[in-house]
Amino acid sequence: MTLATRGTGRAPDVIVAEVNLRFIWDLVTGIRVGNTGKAYVVDRMGVLIAHPDLWRALQRSDLSGHADVRAALDGVGPPSGGLVKEDLSGQRVLSTYATVPSLGWLVFVELPLTEAYAPIYASIGRSTFLLVILLACAVLVSLFLSRRMTVPIQMLTQGAKRIGSGDLGQRLAINTGDELEALGDQFNRMAAHLRESYATLERKVVERTSELEKARDHALAEHDAAERARSAAVAANETKSRFLAVVSHELRTPLNGVMGMLQLLNDGGLGETQRRHLATAAASGETLIALVDAVLEYARLEASTETLETRDFRLDQLIEAAADLMRPQAVAKGLTFDLACDAAVNTAVHGDPVRLNRILLNLVGNAIKFTPSGGIGLSAAAERHDDQVLLRISVRDTGIGIAPDLHERIFEDFVQADDSIARRFGGTGLGLAIARRLTRLMRGELTVESAPGAGSTFTLQVPLSLAASGLAQGPLPPPSRQLHVLLVDDDPVNCEVGEAILNRLGHRAMIARNGTSAIELARDQVFDVILMDLHMPDMDGVEAASKIGKLGLARMPRIIAVTADVSTRARERLAGAGIAKVVSKPILIHALREAIEDDAQIEPATAQLAADELIDRRFLDDQRELLGPAQIDKLHHLLGETSAKLIGDITKAAANGDHTQLARSAHQLGSAASALGLVRLFERSRDVELAAAAMTPGECLCAARELAALREASMHALDDLLQPAEQRSRS
């Protein structure tokens, strides 16, 4: 090794020395770093000086380009520090170095990471193994403890399920020595108690079974007896209804003669006093009718079958007639009778005069009955609201009075103020009950104000409608068309009265004394209306009406029932026979006229149609030019025969309720009518064809009658139009 030193002269001094590197190699080789570690030395230039691999050292490899050596030479690495890096062979090692201050050499010591971290890895492996062993032991211990706890619980659950399914002999064997074993013992005791209770219950059930069978047999016997009693009660009720209908009919028959004759006397030529007396007599007759109707009234109200029969009437006449009827009774008893009516009462209204009169007579009659002395006051007022009238009638008396706690009870069935009243004054206690129910049926209100010894005031409030027009007071106007009417009744008085009323109304009447005669007359003659009594000896009115409907007449008459039985059941029976309207006995002129003319509105309107409204003249003229007079004449006669036959088929189908045949015949009639331009008959036939399926029996009969009348009017119009042409063609 050569070193330059400062000389004494101009030329530098040079010191040449030889360094024995074997010592350094031996020193480096002797450094033992683990099993595979090594140490090596580089000079300040980065040249390898010593290395355990002698071959590397002899090559004097320049390591200054190695990143770790360069960092150490440049002083950027940690002084005397260590870090993980790659050695000269590229193996990852844990490296550290130190500087030789006097020489500037660097001594590097390296140990492979695998060897350096081997103890740590071994420690981690041992720890992991121990952890796995401990975890396995913990799992085994937890499984053991869990099984020790869950098995008894599962046994309890299974035991509960078996007991729930009926296995009361189930017992649990739990030997845990803790609370679960105690719970199992309690469970076993519970199962034993349940089994014992079940056995006891079974014994009781067996004991009671015979008792239940006896009770069942007894209940069945009672049910059979009750069913027989119910059937007997139903039969008795039906018998009662038939008896009441017959009795009502027999009682009304003489009244019909009285009321009919009284109405005939009212021809408009009477004086005021005579008219007043006549009105009083008529009111008396209606009162007698009301007394007859009272037999049925309570039963109908109980069965909720009572319905209102509304018509137009005058309030003042009804109230005055009631007052005139009851005044003689009050005077005969030594009582005064005062009537006070507001001017607003003098009006025509629409309502049920029969039931309103019944309520009024009941209230006034009670006032007279329970008033020993003093007087009776009847007052009436009316409040008008648009087309409605609120009628307020008060009946005041000076009688015995009623205790306040009985004000509502007296309106109950068979109730009077006390038992002594029935003995002193008589009566059944039904009058006020019926009056209250009738008032509520008319949407009204009936109240009382009274005190013992101070008399009573009964107040009736009923809403009514204004009449569409004022009621006629003079002679009846003539009808728009005279009708041919067949009156069927077995009673000669009814026949005489009915014939007189029909003549008075301007119609032609014919009498039939039984159903058989009515059928024969209907077959032989043409009638517009048949007034049919329902209760006749040989054949009742319903059967006669049904047989007339099945005659297949070309022109079916309208059948109106005239009967005293106006119950709902009777109306349903009549509707089934094609009778849609009922006139109640006694026959009232206005009621009969309304029934006849309401039903006759279709035919008169049809009969009065002009020829141009029935026949398409232009179409008929075109057909005449196209076919010629001879062919038109032939079609005319053929249409008359065909349409008459079809009308018969339509009438028969309507009477039998055959909607399919009705629609088919109406279609054929319309087709035939269209051949000669009978437009109205064609249009109406088409309407009936389309609506036939939904028609009621009454609507079918009405449609058949309308088609018959329209066919007759159309053929007459066609005759008038073709007659001149036919005469010209023959000339």
XYZ file of C-alpha atoms in Angstrom:
731
model
C 0.000 0.000 0.000
C 1.386 3.398 -0.922
C 0.739 6.611 1.057
C 1.722 10.176 0.073
C 3.093 12.350 2.888
C 4.236 15.917 3.149
C 7.979 16.025 2.412
C 10.664 18.335 3.454
C 11.650 19.409 -0.038
C 9.769 20.149 -3.224
C 9.184 16.543 -4.029
C 6.481 14.732 -2.009
C 7.429 11.969 0.230
C 6.033 8.538 -0.528
C 5.609 5.836 2.049
C 5.167 2.356 0.752
C 3.808 -0.259 3.140
C 2.501 -3.783 2.697
C -0.766 -4.733 4.431
C -1.404 -8.386 5.121
C -5.101 -8.944 4.401
C -5.041 -12.504 5.581
C -5.343 -11.330 9.094
C -8.399 -9.356 8.184
C -9.840 -12.367 6.312
C -9.257 -14.593 9.279
C -10.853 -11.974 11.482
C -13.896 -11.687 9.240
C -14.136 -15.439 8.882
C -13.969 -15.881 12.610
C -16.991 -13.669 13.193
C -19.903 -16.089 13.651
C -23.319 -14.532 13.119
C -25.812 -17.266 13.774
C -25.528 -20.296 11.603
C -25.596 -18.679 8.177
C -24.723 -15.053 8.951
C -21.534 -13.393 7.729
C -19.422 -10.231 8.002
C -17.433 -8.377 5.304
C -15.380 -5.177 5.049
C -15.242 -2.485 2.369
C -12.880 0.433 2.206
C -13.847 4.028 1.926
C -14.131 3.648 -1.836
C -16.580 0.817 -1.572
C -14.088 -1.872 -2.633
C -14.531 -5.226 -0.938
C -11.524 -5.857 1.285
C -12.514 -8.903 3.305
C -15.276 -11.462 2.932
C -15.808 -15.002 4.165
C -15.841 -16.010 0.531
C -12.133 -15.601 -0.298
C -12.807 -15.580 -4.008
C -14.923 -12.462 -3.634
C -12.267 -10.745 -1.566
C -9.496 -11.498 -4.065
C -11.567 -10.051 -6.873
C -11.700 -6.748 -4.986
C -15.277 -6.240 -6.060
C -16.458 -2.674 -6.206
C -19.588 -2.515 -4.033
C -20.022 1.224 -4.231
C -22.853 0.687 -6.668
C -24.754 -1.412 -4.165
C -27.553 0.674 -2.726
C -26.885 -0.242 0.883
C -23.111 0.315 0.607
C -23.610 3.617 -1.232
C -26.031 4.797 1.440
C -23.511 3.920 4.148
C -20.616 5.643 2.282
C -22.738 8.742 1.702
C -23.776 8.790 5.301
C -27.511 8.722 4.494
C -28.031 5.430 6.275
C -28.395 5.263 10.020
C -24.955 5.285 11.598
C -24.167 1.948 13.110
C -27.811 1.061 12.446
C -29.501 -1.983 11.053
C -32.306 -2.673 8.693
C -33.789 -5.300 6.451
C -32.264 -5.326 2.984
C -30.946 -7.570 0.256
C -27.351 -8.895 0.447
C -24.915 -9.244 -2.418
C -26.626 -12.450 -3.557
C -30.146 -10.919 -3.453
C -31.220 -12.695 -0.246
C -33.213 -10.710 2.267
C -31.147 -10.265 5.389
C -31.109 -8.315 8.601
C -28.039 -6.054 8.064
C -26.040 -3.670 10.210
C -22.713 -1.935 9.754
C -20.085 -0.019 11.697
C -17.396 2.465 10.581
C -13.698 2.092 11.403
C -12.917 5.753 12.195
C -9.177 5.757 11.538
C -9.463 3.999 8.184
C -12.954 4.906 6.957
C -13.703 1.255 6.394
C -17.128 -0.138 6.766
C -17.756 -3.459 8.480
C -21.096 -5.036 7.474
C -22.715 -7.876 9.452
C -25.660 -9.692 7.855
C -28.021 -12.407 9.115
C -30.707 -14.016 6.858
C -34.249 -13.085 7.901
C -35.310 -16.704 8.009
C -32.693 -17.416 10.644
C -33.161 -14.112 12.443
C -36.973 -14.540 12.833
C -36.920 -18.318 13.326
C -37.368 -18.070 17.151
C -40.262 -15.650 16.705
C -41.957 -17.948 14.189
C -41.418 -20.887 16.476
C -42.938 -18.959 19.388
C -45.932 -17.946 17.278
C -46.454 -21.554 16.185
C -46.305 -22.782 19.762
C -48.748 -20.076 20.848
C -51.099 -20.909 17.999
C -50.992 -24.584 18.831
C -51.699 -23.906 22.479
C -54.540 -21.549 21.504
C -56.106 -24.214 19.266
C -55.812 -26.781 22.032
C -57.425 -24.409 24.525
C -60.203 -23.501 22.071
C -60.939 -27.180 21.405
C -61.083 -27.841 25.123
C -63.430 -24.884 25.595
C -65.714 -26.168 22.825
C -65.794 -29.633 24.332
C -66.537 -28.247 27.769
C -69.306 -25.976 26.408
C -70.856 -28.869 24.483
C -70.829 -30.972 27.592
C -72.392 -28.242 29.701
C -74.931 -27.376 26.986
C -75.996 -30.975 26.628
C -76.241 -31.308 30.362
C -78.688 -28.341 30.371
C -80.601 -28.792 27.082
C -81.338 -32.505 27.303
C -83.584 -32.075 30.379
C -85.254 -29.063 28.751
C -85.904 -31.100 25.591
C -87.303 -33.872 27.734
C -89.661 -31.350 29.375
C -90.723 -30.044 25.948
C -91.401 -33.507 24.539
C -93.282 -34.449 27.687
C -95.460 -31.337 27.424
C -96.231 -32.141 23.760
C -97.206 -35.707 24.605
C -99.434 -34.583 27.449
C -100.949 -32.005 25.104
C -101.721 -34.812 22.623
C -103.453 -36.821 25.369
C -100.660 -39.104 26.679
C -101.203 -38.438 30.380
C -99.057 -41.457 31.345
C -95.896 -39.639 30.270
C -93.194 -39.410 33.028
C -89.789 -37.695 32.943
C -86.514 -39.065 34.406
C -84.198 -36.107 35.020
C -81.213 -36.713 37.345
C -79.271 -33.500 37.263
C -79.443 -32.753 40.949
C -80.413 -29.134 40.321
C -83.466 -26.993 39.573
C -84.143 -28.890 36.335
C -84.577 -32.122 38.279
C -86.999 -30.329 40.633
C -88.890 -28.970 37.631
C -89.117 -32.485 36.178
C -90.546 -33.799 39.454
C -93.185 -31.035 39.427
C -93.969 -31.900 35.809
C -94.505 -35.545 36.708
C -96.813 -34.589 39.581
C -98.768 -32.291 37.265
C -99.188 -35.100 34.716
C -100.407 -37.417 37.462
C -102.958 -34.832 38.636
C -104.125 -34.298 35.047
C -104.555 -38.016 34.519
C -106.542 -38.310 37.698
C -108.691 -35.295 36.747
C -109.262 -36.708 33.270
C -110.339 -40.034 34.699
C -112.716 -38.237 37.068
C -114.082 -36.163 34.198
C -114.650 -39.267 32.100
C -116.594 -40.841 34.921
C -118.715 -37.690 35.221
C -119.258 -37.591 31.443
C -120.427 -41.165 31.475
C -122.735 -40.345 34.353
C -124.116 -37.263 32.601
C -124.499 -38.876 29.185
C -127.638 -40.657 30.173
C -129.006 -37.430 31.663
C -128.201 -35.547 28.445
C -129.854 -38.232 26.362
C -132.949 -37.954 28.496
C -132.846 -34.150 28.212
C -132.371 -34.427 24.440
C -135.323 -36.759 24.093
C -137.384 -34.402 26.233
C -136.274 -31.384 24.157
C -137.126 -33.206 20.923
C -140.527 -34.058 22.297
C -141.074 -30.441 23.329
C -139.848 -29.260 19.909
C -142.305 -31.583 18.174
C -145.065 -30.337 20.431
C -144.062 -26.723 19.769
C -143.963 -27.386 16.015
C -147.411 -28.928 16.153
C -148.624 -25.977 18.210
C -147.041 -23.552 15.738
C -148.664 -25.325 12.805
C -151.973 -25.249 14.632
C -151.483 -21.541 15.374
C -150.659 -20.820 11.721
C -153.712 -22.762 10.601
C -155.840 -20.970 13.193
C -154.470 -17.624 12.070
C -155.250 -18.428 8.439
C -158.727 -19.554 9.467
C -159.141 -16.327 11.408
C -158.030 -14.296 8.392
C -160.506 -16.094 6.129
C -163.260 -15.691 8.729
C -162.564 -11.980 9.120
C -162.549 -11.518 5.342
C -165.912 -13.272 4.988
C -167.437 -11.417 7.952
C -166.120 -8.113 6.610
C -167.621 -8.903 3.232
C -171.012 -9.803 4.709
C -171.067 -6.685 6.893
C -170.052 -4.391 4.080
C -172.714 -5.690 1.671
C -175.693 -3.883 3.278
C -173.493 -0.844 3.901
C -172.715 -0.765 0.204
C -176.406 -0.312 -0.550
C -176.782 2.450 2.024
C -173.694 4.366 0.930
C -174.453 3.924 -2.755
C -177.945 5.294 -2.459
C -176.718 8.239 -0.379
C -174.208 9.092 -3.087
C -176.878 8.912 -5.770
C -178.937 11.463 -3.847
C -176.062 13.935 -4.133
C -176.950 15.079 -7.648
C -176.102 18.719 -7.074
C -179.716 19.882 -6.783
C -179.962 19.810 -2.986
C -180.025 22.791 -0.698
C -177.274 23.584 1.771
C -179.178 22.117 4.726
C -180.102 19.007 2.765
C -176.523 18.629 1.574
C -175.340 18.983 5.169
C -177.801 16.331 6.342
C -176.761 14.109 3.469
C -173.098 14.584 4.361
C -173.900 13.700 7.980
C -175.690 10.535 6.865
C -172.776 9.624 4.625
C -170.350 10.285 7.475
C -172.441 8.025 9.711
C -172.223 5.305 7.108
C -168.469 5.745 6.852
C -168.274 5.628 10.650
C -170.127 2.330 10.621
C -167.709 1.115 7.987
C -164.851 2.230 10.213
C -166.300 0.231 13.104
C -166.432 -2.835 10.874
C -162.854 -2.220 9.764
C -161.747 -2.011 13.406
C -162.179 -5.783 13.551
C -159.287 -6.123 11.101
C -157.353 -2.997 12.045
C -155.574 -4.262 15.133
C -154.570 -7.575 13.529
C -153.170 -5.764 10.482
C -151.233 -3.347 12.652
C -149.836 -6.206 14.699
C -148.729 -7.971 11.514
C -147.405 -4.711 10.006
C -149.545 -5.242 6.898
C -151.630 -2.071 7.213
C -151.111 0.329 4.313
C -152.504 3.759 3.584
C -155.236 4.269 0.985
C -154.699 7.867 -0.104
C -156.970 10.055 -2.208
C -158.046 13.678 -2.454
C -160.544 14.997 0.108
C -161.548 18.221 1.835
C -160.350 18.763 5.386
C -163.242 20.986 6.411
C -165.842 18.474 5.251
C -164.154 15.597 7.079
C -163.867 17.517 10.363
C -167.382 18.974 10.166
C -168.868 15.579 9.340
C -167.101 14.037 12.333
C -168.324 16.858 14.555
C -171.898 16.527 13.271
C -171.756 12.794 13.892
C -170.451 13.061 17.467
C -172.341 16.204 18.575
C -175.648 14.364 19.200
C -173.860 11.945 21.528
C -172.395 14.818 23.512
C -175.701 16.696 23.699
C -177.533 13.542 24.740
C -175.100 13.239 27.655
C -175.676 16.881 28.650
C -172.304 18.102 27.367
C -171.536 21.121 25.258
C -169.753 20.557 21.950
C -167.740 23.364 20.374
C -166.062 23.283 16.957
C -163.463 25.850 15.902
C -161.680 25.585 12.540
C -159.204 28.043 11.052
C -159.790 29.313 7.544
C -156.691 27.383 6.395
C -158.566 24.126 7.023
C -160.962 24.890 4.151
C -158.772 23.223 1.552
C -158.480 20.027 -0.467
C -155.647 17.702 0.530
C -154.300 14.301 -0.472
C -154.132 11.646 2.235
C -156.000 8.792 3.868
C -159.376 10.218 4.966
C -160.675 6.907 6.342
C -157.882 6.447 8.860
C -157.750 10.140 9.703
C -161.501 10.068 10.359
C -161.034 6.925 12.454
C -158.470 8.652 14.657
C -160.652 11.736 15.014
C -163.770 9.752 15.931
C -161.748 7.714 18.420
C -160.433 10.820 20.178
C -163.827 12.574 20.274
C -165.577 9.370 21.349
C -163.108 8.918 24.220
C -163.610 12.538 25.261
C -167.392 12.075 25.395
C -167.075 8.731 27.169
C -164.782 9.970 29.960
C -166.444 13.369 30.547
C -169.308 13.175 33.081
C -170.096 16.891 32.858
C -168.856 20.020 31.178
C -168.067 20.070 27.505
C -165.980 18.959 24.540
C -163.918 21.270 22.364
C -162.721 20.314 18.878
C -160.329 22.718 17.169
C -158.444 22.393 13.899
C -155.676 24.441 12.326
C -153.463 23.982 9.288
C -150.064 25.357 8.361
C -149.184 25.419 4.678
C -145.576 24.955 3.519
C -145.242 24.953 -0.269
C -147.281 21.925 -1.385
C -147.490 20.434 2.117
C -150.056 20.997 4.871
C -149.430 20.305 8.564
C -152.809 19.517 10.141
C -153.131 20.093 13.884
C -156.316 18.877 15.605
C -156.934 19.240 19.350
C -159.681 17.462 21.282
C -160.229 19.052 24.700
C -162.529 17.763 27.446
C -163.378 18.526 31.079
C -163.386 14.886 32.097
C -161.706 12.820 34.782
C -158.169 13.494 33.556
C -155.107 11.252 33.455
C -152.182 11.071 35.878
C -148.854 12.273 34.375
C -147.180 8.890 34.895
C -149.843 7.289 32.664
C -149.527 9.673 29.722
C -147.503 7.165 27.699
C -148.991 3.959 29.075
C -152.494 4.791 27.858
C -151.202 4.421 24.285
C -150.202 0.818 24.972
C -152.389 -2.151 24.095
C -155.215 -2.986 26.531
C -154.228 -0.227 28.961
C -156.552 2.249 30.712
C -155.867 4.722 33.498
C -156.971 2.225 36.180
C -159.091 -0.892 36.513
C -162.134 1.019 37.748
C -162.365 2.916 34.437
C -163.082 -0.276 32.507
C -165.857 -1.120 34.956
C -167.333 2.417 34.924
C -166.964 3.347 31.250
C -166.313 0.057 29.435
C -163.946 -0.358 26.503
C -161.032 -2.638 25.690
C -158.149 -0.190 25.926
C -157.288 -0.588 22.246
C -158.665 2.670 20.881
C -155.737 4.936 21.742
C -153.213 2.223 20.853
C -154.718 1.908 17.363
C -154.936 5.704 17.054
C -151.230 6.091 17.939
C -150.208 3.389 15.445
C -152.333 4.864 12.670
C -150.870 8.293 13.403
C -147.334 6.956 13.109
C -148.323 5.137 9.915
C -149.211 8.572 8.497
C -145.876 9.974 9.821
C -147.743 12.029 12.408
C -147.676 12.473 16.164
C -150.336 12.013 18.867
C -149.731 13.476 22.355
C -151.743 14.183 25.501
C -151.740 16.847 28.204
C -153.767 16.007 31.288
C -153.990 15.947 35.060
C -156.456 14.157 37.377
C -159.673 16.173 37.669
C -158.497 18.826 35.166
C -159.591 17.205 31.919
C -157.439 16.156 28.967
C -156.278 17.592 25.670
C -155.230 15.210 22.895
C -153.289 16.831 20.050
C -152.956 15.205 16.632
C -150.399 16.476 14.098
C -150.381 14.894 10.634
C -148.508 16.027 7.477
C -150.625 16.000 4.310
C -150.125 16.986 0.682
C -152.189 19.530 -1.183
C -154.621 18.000 -3.661
C -153.616 18.311 -7.302
C -156.875 20.129 -8.001
C -159.934 21.172 -6.056
C -162.588 18.522 -5.510
C -165.785 18.868 -7.469
C -168.798 19.885 -5.427
C -171.484 19.705 -8.136
C -172.588 17.114 -10.660
C -169.943 14.809 -12.111
C -168.624 15.764 -15.575
C -169.268 13.335 -18.438
C -166.538 10.770 -19.245
C -164.141 11.263 -22.141
C -165.402 7.994 -23.673
C -168.338 5.778 -22.802
C -167.193 2.350 -21.619
C -168.993 -0.970 -21.774
C -168.704 -2.352 -18.218
C -169.584 -5.831 -16.933
C -170.483 -5.807 -13.210
C -170.101 -9.246 -11.590
C -171.692 -9.592 -8.121
C -173.992 -12.144 -6.510
C -175.762 -9.592 -4.296
C -178.768 -7.860 -5.941
C -178.326 -4.695 -3.850
C -174.718 -4.325 -4.926
C -175.748 -4.920 -8.528
C -178.430 -2.229 -8.365
C -176.109 0.293 -6.687
C -173.233 -0.487 -9.033
C -175.389 -0.207 -12.132
C -176.796 3.123 -10.932
C -173.307 4.511 -10.235
C -172.005 3.378 -13.628
C -174.976 4.970 -15.377
C -174.376 8.127 -13.359
C -170.758 8.130 -14.589
C -172.010 7.883 -18.191
C -171.069 4.255 -18.936
C -173.097 1.268 -20.181
C -173.445 -1.493 -17.580
C -174.328 -5.173 -17.847
C -174.878 -7.451 -14.829
C -173.591 -10.985 -14.211
C -174.707 -12.709 -10.982
C -171.875 -15.285 -10.837
C -168.485 -16.157 -12.292
C -169.806 -18.639 -14.849
C -172.145 -16.062 -16.373
C -169.301 -13.539 -16.435
C -167.112 -15.932 -18.445
C -169.889 -16.596 -20.960
C -170.674 -12.897 -21.391
C -166.966 -12.040 -21.775
C -166.670 -14.692 -24.502
C -169.753 -13.514 -26.404
C -169.475 -9.728 -26.041
C -166.782 -7.060 -26.000
C -166.297 -5.233 -22.688
C -163.900 -2.462 -21.790
C -163.959 -3.106 -18.027
C -165.091 -5.950 -15.768
C -165.865 -5.067 -12.133
C -165.375 -8.396 -10.347
C -166.612 -9.257 -6.857
C -164.223 -11.747 -5.249
C -166.574 -13.636 -2.897
C -169.217 -15.501 -4.892
C -170.783 -18.921 -4.211
C -170.076 -20.957 -7.350
C -166.726 -19.494 -8.413
C -164.696 -16.769 -6.714
C -163.632 -13.654 -8.592
C -159.956 -14.615 -8.846
C -160.758 -17.898 -10.595
C -163.234 -16.188 -12.911
C -160.697 -13.478 -13.807
C -158.040 -16.107 -14.499
C -160.363 -18.055 -16.819
C -161.404 -14.899 -18.660
C -157.722 -14.082 -19.198
C -157.197 -17.488 -20.801
C -160.053 -17.113 -23.309
C -157.683 -15.600 -25.863
C -160.011 -12.703 -26.618
C -159.074 -10.353 -29.431
C -159.752 -7.462 -27.094
C -159.018 -8.252 -23.469
C -161.118 -6.259 -20.950
C -159.548 -4.654 -17.901
C -160.546 -6.509 -14.730
C -160.932 -4.468 -11.526
C -161.594 -6.265 -8.235
C -164.433 -4.960 -6.046
C -164.038 -6.397 -2.549
C -164.113 -5.687 1.157
C -160.889 -7.664 1.646
C -158.126 -5.158 0.894
C -155.346 -6.935 2.829
C -151.829 -7.238 1.420
C -152.211 -10.995 0.968
C -155.393 -10.482 -1.062
C -153.652 -7.896 -3.274
C -150.769 -10.302 -3.979
C -153.265 -13.033 -4.912
C -155.075 -10.654 -7.256
C -151.832 -9.555 -8.927
C -151.061 -13.190 -9.691
C -154.367 -13.445 -11.572
C -153.668 -10.319 -13.628
C -155.811 -7.963 -11.503
C -153.738 -4.876 -10.760
C -156.409 -2.555 -9.312
C -158.799 -2.917 -6.371
C -161.864 -0.829 -5.465
C -162.896 -1.222 -1.834
C -166.509 -1.707 -0.798
C -168.654 0.319 -0.241
C -168.162 1.653 -3.744
C -167.465 5.395 -3.797
C -168.229 7.269 -6.998
C -164.919 9.136 -7.150
C -162.901 6.009 -6.323
C -164.680 3.963 -8.999
C -164.368 6.699 -11.596
C -160.656 7.111 -10.827
C -160.060 3.366 -11.188
C -161.946 3.096 -14.483
C -160.615 6.241 -16.132
C -157.017 5.713 -14.978
C -157.007 2.313 -16.615
C -158.833 3.649 -19.685
C -156.312 6.372 -20.451
C -154.410 4.227 -22.936
C -157.295 3.142 -25.115
C -159.142 6.460 -25.478
C -155.893 8.138 -26.458
C -155.277 5.416 -29.009
C -158.801 5.449 -30.374
C -158.701 9.198 -30.892
C -155.507 9.173 -32.937
C -155.861 10.566 -36.436
C -155.312 8.294 -39.407
C -152.096 10.106 -40.319
C -150.761 9.332 -36.828
C -151.484 5.624 -37.219
C -150.493 5.008 -40.863
C -147.611 6.223 -43.022
C -149.623 7.659 -45.947
C -146.617 8.099 -48.238
C -145.505 4.501 -47.744
C -149.055 3.245 -48.327
C -149.350 5.259 -51.564
C -146.001 3.892 -52.788
C -147.155 0.351 -52.055
C -150.437 1.016 -53.875
C -148.617 2.200 -56.999
C -146.159 -0.674 -56.855
C -148.589 -3.542 -56.202
C -151.836 -2.250 -57.607
C -155.281 -1.932 -55.992
C -156.159 -5.618 -56.277
C -153.036 -6.780 -54.468
C -153.432 -4.076 -51.825
C -157.028 -5.197 -51.250
C -155.830 -8.772 -50.820
C -153.122 -7.678 -48.390
C -155.691 -5.604 -46.514
C -157.962 -8.568 -45.856
C -155.009 -10.858 -45.090
C -153.637 -8.341 -42.587
C -157.024 -8.148 -40.859
C -157.208 -11.922 -40.421
C -153.557 -12.359 -39.470
C -153.473 -9.486 -36.992
C -156.692 -10.675 -35.304
C -155.183 -14.137 -34.826
C -151.915 -12.654 -33.527
C -153.801 -10.448 -31.055
C -155.513 -13.592 -29.779
C -152.115 -15.297 -29.401
C -150.713 -12.247 -27.606
C -153.669 -12.092 -25.209
C -153.385 -15.795 -24.459
C -149.624 -15.564 -23.910
C -150.094 -12.584 -21.572
C -152.741 -14.433 -19.559
C -150.523 -17.536 -19.249
C -147.403 -15.525 -18.446
C -145.597 -16.946 -21.513
C -143.053 -14.163 -22.159
C -141.379 -16.043 -25.032
C -144.624 -16.496 -26.977
C -145.608 -12.900 -26.187
C -142.367 -11.591 -27.702
C -142.662 -13.897 -30.743
C -146.271 -12.936 -31.485
C -145.499 -9.229 -30.973
C -142.642 -9.556 -33.479
C -144.957 -11.207 -36.035
C -147.620 -8.547 -35.472
C -145.081 -5.777 -36.043
C -143.829 -7.413 -39.231
C -147.369 -7.765 -40.578
C -148.227 -4.159 -39.659
C -145.162 -2.821 -41.461
C -146.346 -4.296 -44.791
C -149.008 -1.584 -45.193
C -147.392 1.192 -43.155
C -149.211 0.767 -39.797
C -146.349 2.588 -38.089
C -147.809 3.022 -34.600
C -148.780 -0.633 -34.365
C -145.340 -1.612 -35.690
C -143.489 0.589 -33.159
C -145.566 -0.539 -30.181
C -145.225 -4.208 -31.202
C -141.461 -3.785 -31.341
C -141.449 -2.170 -27.876
C -143.454 -5.051 -26.415
C -141.161 -7.571 -28.111
C -138.057 -6.009 -26.538
C -139.577 -5.571 -23.057
C -141.573 -8.815 -22.823
C -138.961 -10.743 -20.840
C -139.000 -8.230 -17.961
C -142.775 -7.592 -17.807
C -144.898 -8.467 -14.779
C -148.182 -10.376 -15.313
C -150.161 -7.146 -14.976
C -147.907 -5.353 -17.468
C -148.277 -8.242 -19.945
C -152.062 -8.004 -19.827
C -151.940 -4.216 -20.134
C -149.631 -4.471 -23.158
C -151.941 -7.055 -24.760
C -154.946 -4.781 -24.303
C -153.035 -1.814 -25.718
C -151.937 -3.758 -28.801
C -155.509 -4.976 -29.337
C -156.896 -1.439 -29.129
C -154.124 -0.068 -31.329
C -154.693 -2.817 -33.889
C -158.450 -2.077 -33.973
C -157.880 1.674 -34.403
C -155.228 1.107 -37.081
C -157.445 -1.256 -39.075
C -160.342 1.233 -38.926
C -158.028 3.968 -40.191
C -156.769 1.670 -42.943
C -160.353 0.851 -43.922
C -161.138 4.552 -44.248
C -158.049 5.187 -46.388
C -158.521 2.208 -48.713
C -162.313 2.357 -49.044
C -162.371 5.103 -51.714
C -159.658 3.372 -53.724
C -161.428 0.017 -53.569
C -164.723 1.579 -54.624
C -162.978 3.300 -57.538
C -161.275 0.099 -58.571
C -164.603 -1.771 -58.569
C -166.301 0.997 -60.547
